[in-house]
């Protein structure tokens, strides 16, 4: 029998490998990369020519990862079924098996190893979990007889200890990710419960954006409500309850629900705050809330506002002029709660009403400066779609400011059709082109000429051109490539402008509904169709005879003056 040899790995080399293990095993999030590194490190640490990692799940078969140059250790099967390997696994003791190939009268387990692997010696270091059970093992072996010295055993045991902690941490991170995912689902469900979907209101565009003071608890005492009333008016309410977290959300819901119930029952607007105060404070005597209630007639544009200590609403005209609309009153929860007077005004075409909570104007601790900044931001973004406008106001006001309170911006824009829409509108616009990127700007230019001659409002002009451009670009990507296979069409109906893009790709891609989350800036696709959904009032798609047809509508886009020239 050959004399066992000692691998030529110095103490300094072993210490270096263990130092590298701290960074490689604990700094790496990729589970497979951690295991592969540890398998190769076992070879380098011991100086042996074969190494592997075996992970032992509580339920199921073991998983093997071999070092780059190692034999196939998986032929050993499950170490837990071997009496020789199993004996000390759960105790955490190293197991050394010497002279496998030449042992006389070998144990059945040694015969099994000898029959499975071309190894003369094998060292097994259990990988222990924090609960004291073996979650795997590091195996290092040699094709030649070898003398396993104490430093080699201790080094491999140290590597196994590092790997055990890394696996424990990885499992903890996985559990935390699962908990976070479940938490996000709960938060999303809660947000859906407290944030009602926007109703469909004639001649009206609605948008809202909400940011919580604490991102880890994304609900609070700032809530809103909107619902169509039996008389055809839109009921709007924005509420700011003193306090934060779930308790404040519960109180805010009590207020919004009371206001909605009273409005649906026909309670006069002048009495709605005082009546709501009686209802909610009977069960919640500590509740304090400021609020604004607005009733809006979409047919006439008439607004009626009842306030209770809330910051003034803003009305923004399409040219950027901003007016403050104060509705005085005493907050719910204070003595004498109620509205002092009902404020009424009429929205003109394209006028915008902005309701908000004080988180938007108190972020810098200077309320007057906050009001000035909010008015300036509203003026600068007056032509944005309602949803984008609400988001822009919140993001601009909170940029570089400490977030101390929840913030909500609610936007209502009147989108009434023009009163002087001529019956002699332009004929339908149609342009067919080949699916090439260079053809898209030409199609956009031709459509712009048509829109100017309709004519359409400036805001609608920009939106419709962007819609057409994005839909044409999308069609170019998915068309077959045949000449003239993409068509851009547009026409008007009762003050609305319809845009339709057709291609022969047969791939039905419909813009997804808007959420609070913007598309990933790094995403290769999706941003264009997101813009289409945001800028259009209606979007539909279908496939007919292998051709994809996407149609969008922009309501109340035709301007007051319409050319009488008919173009064929």
Coordinates of C-alpha atoms in Angstrom, one line a residue:
X1 CA 0.0 0.0 0.0
X2 CA 1.4 3.4 -0.9
X3 CA 2.3 5.8 1.9
X4 CA -0.2 8.6 2.3
X5 CA 1.0 12.0 1.0
X6 CA 0.3 15.4 2.5
X7 CA -1.3 18.1 0.1
X8 CA 1.0 21.1 -0.3
X9 CA -1.3 23.8 1.0
X10 CA 0.2 26.2 3.6
X11 CA -1.4 27.7 6.6
X12 CA -1.2 31.1 5.0
X13 CA -3.0 29.9 1.9
X14 CA -5.8 28.3 4.0
X15 CA -6.2 31.6 5.9
X16 CA -6.4 33.5 2.7
X17 CA -9.1 31.2 1.3
X18 CA -11.1 31.6 4.5
X19 CA -10.8 35.4 4.4
X20 CA -12.1 35.3 0.8
X21 CA -15.0 33.1 1.9
X22 CA -16.3 35.8 4.2
X23 CA -16.8 38.1 1.2
X24 CA -17.7 35.5 -1.4
X25 CA -20.2 33.6 0.7
X26 CA -21.9 36.4 2.7
X27 CA -21.8 39.1 0.1
X28 CA -23.3 37.1 -2.8
X29 CA -27.1 36.9 -3.2
X30 CA -27.0 34.3 -5.9
X31 CA -27.6 31.0 -4.1
X32 CA -26.1 28.8 -6.9
X33 CA -23.0 31.1 -7.1
X34 CA -22.4 30.7 -3.4
X35 CA -22.5 26.9 -3.6
X36 CA -20.3 26.8 -6.7
X37 CA -17.7 29.1 -5.0
X38 CA -17.6 27.0 -1.9
X39 CA -17.1 23.7 -3.9
X40 CA -14.0 25.2 -5.7
X41 CA -12.8 26.8 -2.4
X42 CA -12.8 23.4 -0.8
X43 CA -10.3 22.1 -3.3
X44 CA -8.1 25.1 -2.9
X45 CA -8.3 25.0 0.9
X46 CA -7.4 21.4 1.3
X47 CA -5.1 21.0 -1.7
X48 CA -7.1 17.9 -2.7
X49 CA -8.0 17.2 -6.3
X50 CA -11.8 16.6 -5.9
X51 CA -14.5 18.5 -3.9
X52 CA -18.3 18.9 -3.9
X53 CA -21.1 20.3 -1.9
X54 CA -24.2 18.2 -1.0
X55 CA -27.3 20.0 0.3
X56 CA -29.7 18.0 2.3
X57 CA -33.2 19.4 2.3
X58 CA -35.6 18.4 5.1
X59 CA -37.8 16.8 2.5
X60 CA -36.7 15.5 -0.9
X61 CA -33.5 14.3 -2.6
X62 CA -30.1 15.8 -2.0
X63 CA -28.6 18.3 -4.5
X64 CA -25.0 18.0 -5.6
X65 CA -22.6 20.7 -6.8
X66 CA -19.1 19.6 -7.8
X67 CA -16.0 21.7 -8.2
X68 CA -14.8 22.4 -11.7
X69 CA -12.4 19.5 -12.0
X70 CA -14.0 17.1 -9.6
X71 CA -15.4 13.6 -10.1
X72 CA -19.2 13.1 -10.1
X73 CA -19.9 12.9 -6.4
X74 CA -23.6 12.6 -7.0
X75 CA -23.0 8.9 -7.6
X76 CA -22.7 8.6 -3.9
X77 CA -26.5 9.1 -3.7
X78 CA -27.9 10.4 -0.4
X79 CA -25.2 10.7 2.3
X80 CA -28.0 10.2 4.9
X81 CA -28.4 6.6 3.7
X82 CA -24.8 5.7 4.4
X83 CA -24.0 4.5 7.9
X84 CA -20.4 5.6 7.5
X85 CA -21.3 9.2 6.4
X86 CA -24.4 9.6 8.4
X87 CA -23.1 8.8 11.8
X88 CA -21.7 12.2 12.7
X89 CA -23.5 14.5 10.2
X90 CA -26.1 15.8 12.7
X91 CA -23.5 16.0 15.4
X92 CA -21.4 18.3 13.3
X93 CA -18.2 16.2 13.5
X94 CA -15.8 15.8 10.6
X95 CA -15.8 12.4 9.1
X96 CA -12.5 11.1 7.5
X97 CA -12.4 8.0 5.4
X98 CA -8.9 6.7 4.6
X99 CA -7.5 4.4 2.0
X100 CA -10.9 3.6 0.5
X101 CA -9.4 1.9 -2.6
X102 CA -7.1 -0.5 -0.7
X103 CA -8.9 -1.2 2.6
X104 CA -9.1 -4.8 3.4
X105 CA -12.3 -6.1 4.9
X106 CA -13.9 -2.7 4.2
X107 CA -17.2 -1.7 5.7
X108 CA -20.2 -1.9 3.4
X109 CA -20.2 1.9 3.2
X110 CA -16.6 2.0 2.2
X111 CA -17.3 -0.6 -0.5
X112 CA -20.1 1.6 -1.7
X113 CA -17.8 4.7 -1.9
X114 CA -15.1 2.6 -3.5
X115 CA -17.5 1.3 -6.1
X116 CA -18.9 4.8 -6.9
X117 CA -15.9 7.1 -6.9
X118 CA -12.2 6.7 -7.9
X119 CA -11.0 8.0 -4.6
X120 CA -8.4 6.8 -2.2
X121 CA -9.4 9.2 0.6
X122 CA -12.4 11.3 1.5
X123 CA -13.1 14.0 4.1
X124 CA -16.6 15.1 4.9
X125 CA -17.4 18.3 6.8
X126 CA -21.0 18.8 7.8
X127 CA -22.7 22.1 7.0
X128 CA -24.8 23.0 10.1
X129 CA -27.8 25.2 10.3
X130 CA -28.5 27.6 13.2
X131 CA -31.0 25.0 14.6
X132 CA -28.2 22.5 15.0
X133 CA -29.1 20.2 12.2
X134 CA -27.0 19.3 9.2
X135 CA -28.2 21.1 6.0
X136 CA -25.5 19.6 3.9
X137 CA -21.9 18.6 3.7
X138 CA -18.6 19.6 2.0
X139 CA -16.8 16.6 0.6
X140 CA -13.1 16.7 -0.4
X141 CA -11.3 13.7 -1.7
X142 CA -8.1 12.5 -3.3
X143 CA -7.3 10.0 -6.0
X144 CA -4.2 9.0 -4.1
X145 CA -3.7 8.0 -0.5
X146 CA -3.5 11.1 1.6
X147 CA -2.8 12.1 5.2
X148 CA -5.6 14.4 6.4
X149 CA -3.8 16.7 8.9
X150 CA -5.5 18.7 11.6
X151 CA -5.2 22.0 9.8
X152 CA -6.9 20.6 6.7
X153 CA -9.8 19.3 8.8
X154 CA -10.1 22.5 10.7
X155 CA -9.9 24.6 7.6
X156 CA -12.6 22.6 5.9
X157 CA -14.8 22.7 9.0
X158 CA -14.3 26.6 9.1
X159 CA -15.4 26.7 5.4
X160 CA -18.4 24.6 6.2
X161 CA -19.3 26.9 9.1
X162 CA -19.1 29.9 6.8
X163 CA -21.3 28.1 4.3
X164 CA -23.8 27.2 6.9
X165 CA -24.2 30.8 8.0
X166 CA -24.5 31.9 4.4
X167 CA -27.2 29.4 3.7
X168 CA -29.1 30.4 6.9
X169 CA -28.9 34.1 5.8
X170 CA -30.0 33.2 2.3
X171 CA -33.0 31.3 3.7
X172 CA -33.8 34.3 5.9
X173 CA -33.7 36.7 3.0
X174 CA -36.0 34.4 1.0
X175 CA -38.5 34.3 3.9
X176 CA -38.2 38.1 4.2
X177 CA -38.9 38.5 0.5
X178 CA -42.0 36.3 0.8
X179 CA -43.2 38.3 3.8
X180 CA -42.6 41.5 1.9
X181 CA -44.4 40.2 -1.2
X182 CA -47.4 39.1 1.0
X183 CA -47.3 42.5 2.7
X184 CA -47.4 44.3 -0.6
X185 CA -50.4 42.2 -1.6
X186 CA -52.1 43.2 1.7
X187 CA -51.2 46.9 1.2
X188 CA -52.5 46.8 -2.4
X189 CA -55.8 45.2 -1.3
X190 CA -56.1 47.9 1.4
X191 CA -55.4 50.6 -1.0
X192 CA -57.9 49.3 -3.4
X193 CA -60.5 49.2 -0.5
X194 CA -59.8 52.9 0.5
X195 CA -59.2 54.4 -2.9
X196 CA -62.3 54.1 -5.0
X197 CA -61.9 53.8 -8.8
X198 CA -62.6 56.9 -10.9
X199 CA -66.3 57.1 -12.0
X200 CA -67.1 57.7 -15.7
X201 CA -68.3 61.3 -15.9
X202 CA -69.5 63.0 -19.1
X203 CA -67.3 65.8 -20.4
X204 CA -64.9 65.3 -17.5
X205 CA -61.3 64.1 -17.0
X206 CA -60.3 62.8 -13.5
X207 CA -56.9 62.1 -11.9
X208 CA -55.5 61.5 -8.5
X209 CA -52.1 60.7 -7.0
X210 CA -51.4 59.7 -3.4
X211 CA -48.1 59.5 -1.5
X212 CA -47.9 58.3 2.1
X213 CA -45.7 60.0 4.7
X214 CA -44.2 56.6 5.6
X215 CA -43.5 54.3 2.6
X216 CA -43.5 51.3 4.9
X217 CA -47.2 52.1 5.9
X218 CA -48.7 53.4 2.7
X219 CA -52.0 54.4 4.0
X220 CA -52.9 57.2 6.4
X221 CA -55.5 59.8 7.2
X222 CA -55.6 61.5 3.8
X223 CA -58.4 60.1 1.7
X224 CA -60.6 61.1 -1.2
X225 CA -64.0 59.9 -2.6
X226 CA -65.9 60.4 -5.8
X227 CA -69.2 59.0 -6.9
X228 CA -72.0 59.9 -9.3
X229 CA -75.2 61.0 -7.5
X230 CA -78.7 60.1 -8.5
X231 CA -79.3 63.7 -9.8
X232 CA -76.3 63.3 -12.3
X233 CA -73.9 65.4 -10.2
X234 CA -70.4 64.2 -9.3
X235 CA -69.7 64.1 -5.5
X236 CA -66.1 64.8 -4.6
X237 CA -64.6 64.8 -1.1
X238 CA -61.1 65.1 0.1
X239 CA -60.4 64.5 3.8
X240 CA -57.4 65.0 6.0
X241 CA -57.7 63.3 9.4
X242 CA -55.3 64.1 12.3
X243 CA -53.0 61.2 12.9
X244 CA -51.1 58.6 10.8
X245 CA -51.3 54.9 10.0
X246 CA -54.1 52.4 10.0
X247 CA -56.0 54.2 12.8
X248 CA -56.1 57.4 10.8
X249 CA -57.2 55.5 7.7
X250 CA -60.1 54.0 9.7
X251 CA -61.2 57.5 10.8
X252 CA -60.8 58.9 7.3
X253 CA -63.0 56.1 5.9
X254 CA -65.6 56.9 8.5
X255 CA -65.7 60.5 7.3
X256 CA -65.7 59.7 3.6
X257 CA -68.4 57.1 4.0
X258 CA -70.6 59.4 6.0
X259 CA -70.2 62.2 3.4
X260 CA -71.1 59.8 0.6
X261 CA -74.2 58.4 2.5
X262 CA -75.5 61.9 3.2
X263 CA -74.9 63.0 -0.4
X264 CA -76.6 60.0 -1.9
X265 CA -79.6 60.6 0.5
X266 CA -79.9 64.2 -0.8
X267 CA -78.6 66.1 2.2
X268 CA -78.2 69.8 1.3
X269 CA -74.6 70.6 0.7
X270 CA -74.7 73.4 3.3
X271 CA -75.6 70.9 6.0
X272 CA -73.4 68.0 5.0
X273 CA -70.4 68.8 7.1
X274 CA -72.4 69.4 10.3
X275 CA -74.4 66.2 9.7
X276 CA -71.3 64.2 9.1
X277 CA -69.7 65.6 12.3
X278 CA -72.7 64.2 14.3
X279 CA -72.4 60.8 12.7
X280 CA -68.7 60.2 13.0
X281 CA -67.8 61.7 16.3
X282 CA -70.6 59.8 18.1
X283 CA -68.4 56.6 17.6
X284 CA -65.0 58.4 17.4
X285 CA -65.0 61.3 19.8
X286 CA -61.2 62.0 19.3
X287 CA -61.5 62.3 15.5
X288 CA -60.5 65.6 14.0
X289 CA -60.7 66.1 10.2
X290 CA -60.5 69.0 7.7
X291 CA -62.3 68.5 4.4
X292 CA -63.7 69.9 1.2
X293 CA -66.8 68.6 -0.5
X294 CA -67.5 69.4 -4.1
X295 CA -70.7 68.8 -6.1
X296 CA -70.1 69.2 -9.8
X297 CA -72.6 69.3 -12.7
X298 CA -70.8 68.0 -15.8
X299 CA -73.5 69.3 -18.1
X300 CA -73.1 73.0 -17.1
X301 CA -69.7 73.0 -15.3
X302 CA -71.2 74.4 -12.1
X303 CA -69.2 73.7 -9.0
X304 CA -70.5 74.0 -5.4
X305 CA -68.0 73.7 -2.6
X306 CA -68.5 73.2 1.2
X307 CA -65.4 73.4 3.4
X308 CA -64.3 72.6 6.9
X309 CA -61.0 74.2 7.7
X310 CA -59.3 72.7 4.6
X311 CA -56.7 74.5 2.3
X312 CA -58.3 76.3 -0.7
X313 CA -59.0 74.6 -3.9
X314 CA -57.3 75.8 -7.1
X315 CA -58.9 76.5 -10.5
X316 CA -56.5 76.5 -13.4
X317 CA -57.4 77.8 -16.9
X318 CA -55.8 76.3 -20.0
X319 CA -53.6 79.4 -20.3
X320 CA -52.1 78.7 -16.9
X321 CA -54.0 81.3 -14.8
X322 CA -54.6 80.1 -11.2
X323 CA -57.3 81.1 -8.8
X324 CA -57.6 80.1 -5.1
X325 CA -61.2 79.1 -4.1
X326 CA -61.6 79.2 -0.3
X327 CA -64.6 77.5 1.3
X328 CA -64.6 78.5 5.0
X329 CA -65.8 76.3 7.8
X330 CA -64.9 74.5 11.0
X331 CA -63.3 71.0 10.9
X332 CA -65.1 67.9 12.0
X333 CA -64.4 67.2 15.7
X334 CA -64.3 70.8 16.7
X335 CA -67.1 72.6 18.4
X336 CA -69.5 74.1 15.9
X337 CA -68.2 71.9 13.0
X338 CA -69.8 72.9 9.7
X339 CA -69.5 75.0 6.6
X340 CA -69.8 78.8 6.8
X341 CA -71.1 79.2 3.2
X342 CA -71.4 77.4 0.0
X343 CA -69.1 78.7 -2.8
X344 CA -70.2 78.3 -6.4
X345 CA -68.5 78.9 -9.7
X346 CA -68.6 77.7 -13.3
X347 CA -65.8 75.8 -15.0
X348 CA -65.1 76.9 -18.6
X349 CA -64.0 74.5 -21.2
X350 CA -60.6 72.9 -20.3
X351 CA -60.6 74.6 -16.8
X352 CA -59.2 72.4 -14.1
X353 CA -60.1 72.0 -10.4
X354 CA -57.4 70.9 -8.0
X355 CA -58.1 69.6 -4.5
X356 CA -55.2 68.6 -2.2
X357 CA -54.2 67.9 1.3
X358 CA -51.9 70.1 3.4
X359 CA -48.9 67.6 2.9
X360 CA -48.4 69.3 -0.4
X361 CA -48.0 72.8 1.0
X362 CA -46.4 72.1 4.4
X363 CA -43.4 70.0 3.2
X364 CA -41.1 73.0 3.5
X365 CA -42.7 74.3 6.8
X366 CA -43.7 77.6 5.1
X367 CA -47.3 77.3 4.2
X368 CA -47.5 80.5 2.2
X369 CA -44.5 79.5 0.2
X370 CA -46.0 76.1 -0.3
X371 CA -49.2 77.6 -1.7
X372 CA -47.2 79.8 -4.1
X373 CA -45.1 76.8 -5.2
X374 CA -48.2 74.7 -5.7
X375 CA -49.9 77.4 -7.8
X376 CA -46.8 77.8 -9.9
X377 CA -46.5 74.1 -10.5
X378 CA -50.2 73.9 -11.4
X379 CA -49.7 76.7 -13.9
X380 CA -46.7 75.1 -15.5
X381 CA -48.4 71.7 -15.9
X382 CA -51.9 73.1 -16.8
X383 CA -52.0 71.2 -20.1
X384 CA -51.0 67.8 -18.6
X385 CA -53.6 65.0 -18.7
X386 CA -55.4 64.9 -15.3
X387 CA -53.6 61.8 -14.0
X388 CA -50.2 63.1 -15.1
X389 CA -51.0 66.5 -13.6
X390 CA -51.9 65.0 -10.2
X391 CA -48.7 63.0 -10.2
X392 CA -46.6 66.0 -11.3
X393 CA -48.0 68.2 -8.6
X394 CA -47.2 65.8 -5.8
X395 CA -43.7 65.0 -7.1
X396 CA -42.8 68.6 -7.6
X397 CA -44.0 69.7 -4.2
X398 CA -42.3 66.9 -2.4
X399 CA -39.0 67.0 -4.3
X400 CA -36.0 67.6 -2.0
X401 CA -38.5 68.1 1.0
X402 CA -38.8 66.1 4.2
X403 CA -42.0 64.1 4.1
X404 CA -43.9 64.6 7.3
X405 CA -47.5 64.0 6.2
X406 CA -49.5 62.1 3.6
X407 CA -50.1 64.0 0.4
X408 CA -53.0 63.7 -2.1
X409 CA -53.7 65.7 -5.3
X410 CA -57.1 65.2 -6.9
X411 CA -57.7 66.8 -10.4
X412 CA -61.0 67.4 -12.2
X413 CA -60.8 68.9 -15.7
X414 CA -63.9 70.0 -17.7
X415 CA -63.7 68.5 -21.2
X416 CA -67.0 69.9 -22.6
X417 CA -67.3 69.9 -26.4
X418 CA -67.1 73.2 -28.2
X419 CA -70.4 75.1 -28.6
X420 CA -69.7 76.0 -32.2
X421 CA -68.9 72.8 -33.9
X422 CA -69.7 73.2 -37.7
X423 CA -71.4 70.4 -39.5
X424 CA -69.0 71.0 -42.4
X425 CA -66.1 69.3 -40.8
X426 CA -63.0 68.1 -42.7
X427 CA -63.3 64.8 -44.5
X428 CA -61.7 61.7 -42.9
X429 CA -57.9 61.7 -42.9
X430 CA -56.1 58.6 -44.2
X431 CA -52.5 57.9 -44.9
X432 CA -50.9 54.6 -45.9
X433 CA -47.2 54.0 -45.6
X434 CA -44.6 51.2 -45.5
X435 CA -43.4 50.0 -42.1
X436 CA -40.2 52.0 -41.8
X437 CA -39.2 54.2 -39.0
X438 CA -38.5 57.1 -41.3
X439 CA -42.1 57.0 -42.4
X440 CA -43.5 57.8 -39.0
X441 CA -42.5 61.5 -38.8
X442 CA -44.0 62.0 -42.3
X443 CA -47.3 60.5 -41.1
X444 CA -47.2 62.7 -38.0
X445 CA -46.6 65.8 -40.1
X446 CA -49.5 65.1 -42.5
X447 CA -51.8 64.4 -39.6
X448 CA -50.8 67.7 -37.9
X449 CA -51.8 69.6 -41.0
X450 CA -55.2 67.9 -40.9
X451 CA -55.7 68.6 -37.2
X452 CA -54.8 72.3 -37.5
X453 CA -57.4 72.6 -40.2
X454 CA -60.1 70.9 -38.2
X455 CA -59.1 72.8 -35.9
X456 CA -58.5 71.2 -32.4
X457 CA -57.5 72.7 -29.1
X458 CA -53.7 73.2 -28.6
X459 CA -53.7 70.7 -25.7
X460 CA -55.5 68.1 -27.8
X461 CA -53.3 68.7 -30.8
X462 CA -50.1 67.8 -28.8
X463 CA -51.8 64.7 -27.3
X464 CA -53.3 63.4 -30.6
X465 CA -49.9 63.8 -32.4
X466 CA -48.1 61.9 -29.7
X467 CA -50.8 59.2 -29.7
X468 CA -50.5 58.9 -33.5
X469 CA -46.7 58.8 -33.4
X470 CA -46.6 56.1 -30.7
X471 CA -49.3 53.9 -32.4
X472 CA -47.5 54.2 -35.8
X473 CA -44.1 53.3 -34.2
X474 CA -45.8 50.3 -32.6
X475 CA -47.3 49.3 -35.9
X476 CA -44.0 49.6 -37.8
X477 CA -42.4 47.2 -35.3
X478 CA -45.1 44.5 -35.7
X479 CA -46.1 44.8 -39.4
X480 CA -45.0 42.2 -41.9
X481 CA -42.7 44.6 -43.9
X482 CA -44.9 44.7 -47.0
X483 CA -45.1 48.1 -48.7
X484 CA -48.1 50.1 -47.6
X485 CA -49.0 47.7 -44.8
X486 CA -49.6 50.4 -42.2
X487 CA -52.5 52.9 -42.2
X488 CA -53.1 56.0 -40.1
X489 CA -56.6 57.4 -40.1
X490 CA -58.4 60.2 -38.2
X491 CA -61.9 61.7 -38.2
X492 CA -64.2 63.8 -36.0
X493 CA -67.6 63.0 -34.4
X494 CA -69.5 65.4 -32.3
X495 CA -66.5 67.3 -31.2
X496 CA -64.4 64.2 -30.5
X497 CA -61.3 63.1 -32.6
X498 CA -60.8 59.5 -33.4
X499 CA -57.4 58.1 -34.4
X500 CA -57.0 54.6 -35.8
X501 CA -53.8 52.7 -36.8
X502 CA -53.9 49.4 -38.7
X503 CA -51.0 47.0 -39.5
X504 CA -50.8 43.5 -41.0
X505 CA -48.9 42.0 -38.2
X506 CA -51.9 40.4 -36.5
X507 CA -50.4 40.9 -33.1
X508 CA -53.0 42.3 -30.6
X509 CA -51.2 44.7 -28.3
X510 CA -53.6 46.8 -26.2
X511 CA -52.3 49.6 -23.9
X512 CA -52.6 48.5 -20.3
X513 CA -54.7 50.7 -17.9
X514 CA -52.8 53.3 -16.0
X515 CA -51.7 52.6 -12.4
X516 CA -49.8 54.6 -9.9
X517 CA -46.5 53.0 -11.1
X518 CA -44.8 54.5 -14.2
X519 CA -43.2 52.0 -16.7
X520 CA -39.6 51.0 -15.9
X521 CA -37.4 53.6 -17.7
X522 CA -35.0 50.7 -18.7
X523 CA -37.8 48.6 -20.2
X524 CA -37.4 48.1 -24.0
X525 CA -41.2 48.3 -24.6
X526 CA -44.4 49.5 -22.9
X527 CA -43.7 53.2 -22.5
X528 CA -45.3 54.3 -25.7
X529 CA -48.5 52.3 -25.2
X530 CA -48.6 53.7 -21.6
X531 CA -48.6 57.2 -23.0
X532 CA -51.4 56.3 -25.4
X533 CA -53.6 55.0 -22.6
X534 CA -52.8 58.1 -20.5
X535 CA -53.6 60.6 -23.2
X536 CA -56.7 59.0 -24.7
X537 CA -60.2 58.9 -23.3
X538 CA -61.0 55.6 -25.0
X539 CA -58.8 52.8 -26.4
X540 CA -59.9 49.7 -28.1
X541 CA -58.2 47.0 -30.3
X542 CA -59.2 44.1 -32.5
X543 CA -57.8 41.8 -35.2
X544 CA -59.7 41.5 -38.4
X545 CA -58.5 39.3 -41.3
X546 CA -55.0 39.2 -39.9
X547 CA -54.8 43.0 -39.4
X548 CA -54.4 44.6 -36.0
X549 CA -56.5 47.7 -35.5
X550 CA -56.0 50.1 -32.5
X551 CA -58.5 52.9 -32.2
X552 CA -58.4 55.8 -29.7
X553 CA -60.7 58.6 -29.0
X554 CA -60.0 62.1 -27.5
X555 CA -63.3 63.7 -26.4
X556 CA -64.1 67.4 -26.7
X557 CA -60.9 68.0 -28.8
X558 CA -62.5 70.1 -31.6
X559 CA -62.0 73.8 -30.9
X560 CA -64.7 76.5 -31.1
X561 CA -63.9 77.6 -34.6
X562 CA -64.1 75.0 -37.4
X563 CA -63.2 75.6 -41.0
X564 CA -66.0 75.2 -43.4
X565 CA -63.7 73.9 -46.2
X566 CA -64.4 70.4 -47.1
X567 CA -61.4 68.4 -48.2
X568 CA -61.8 65.2 -50.1

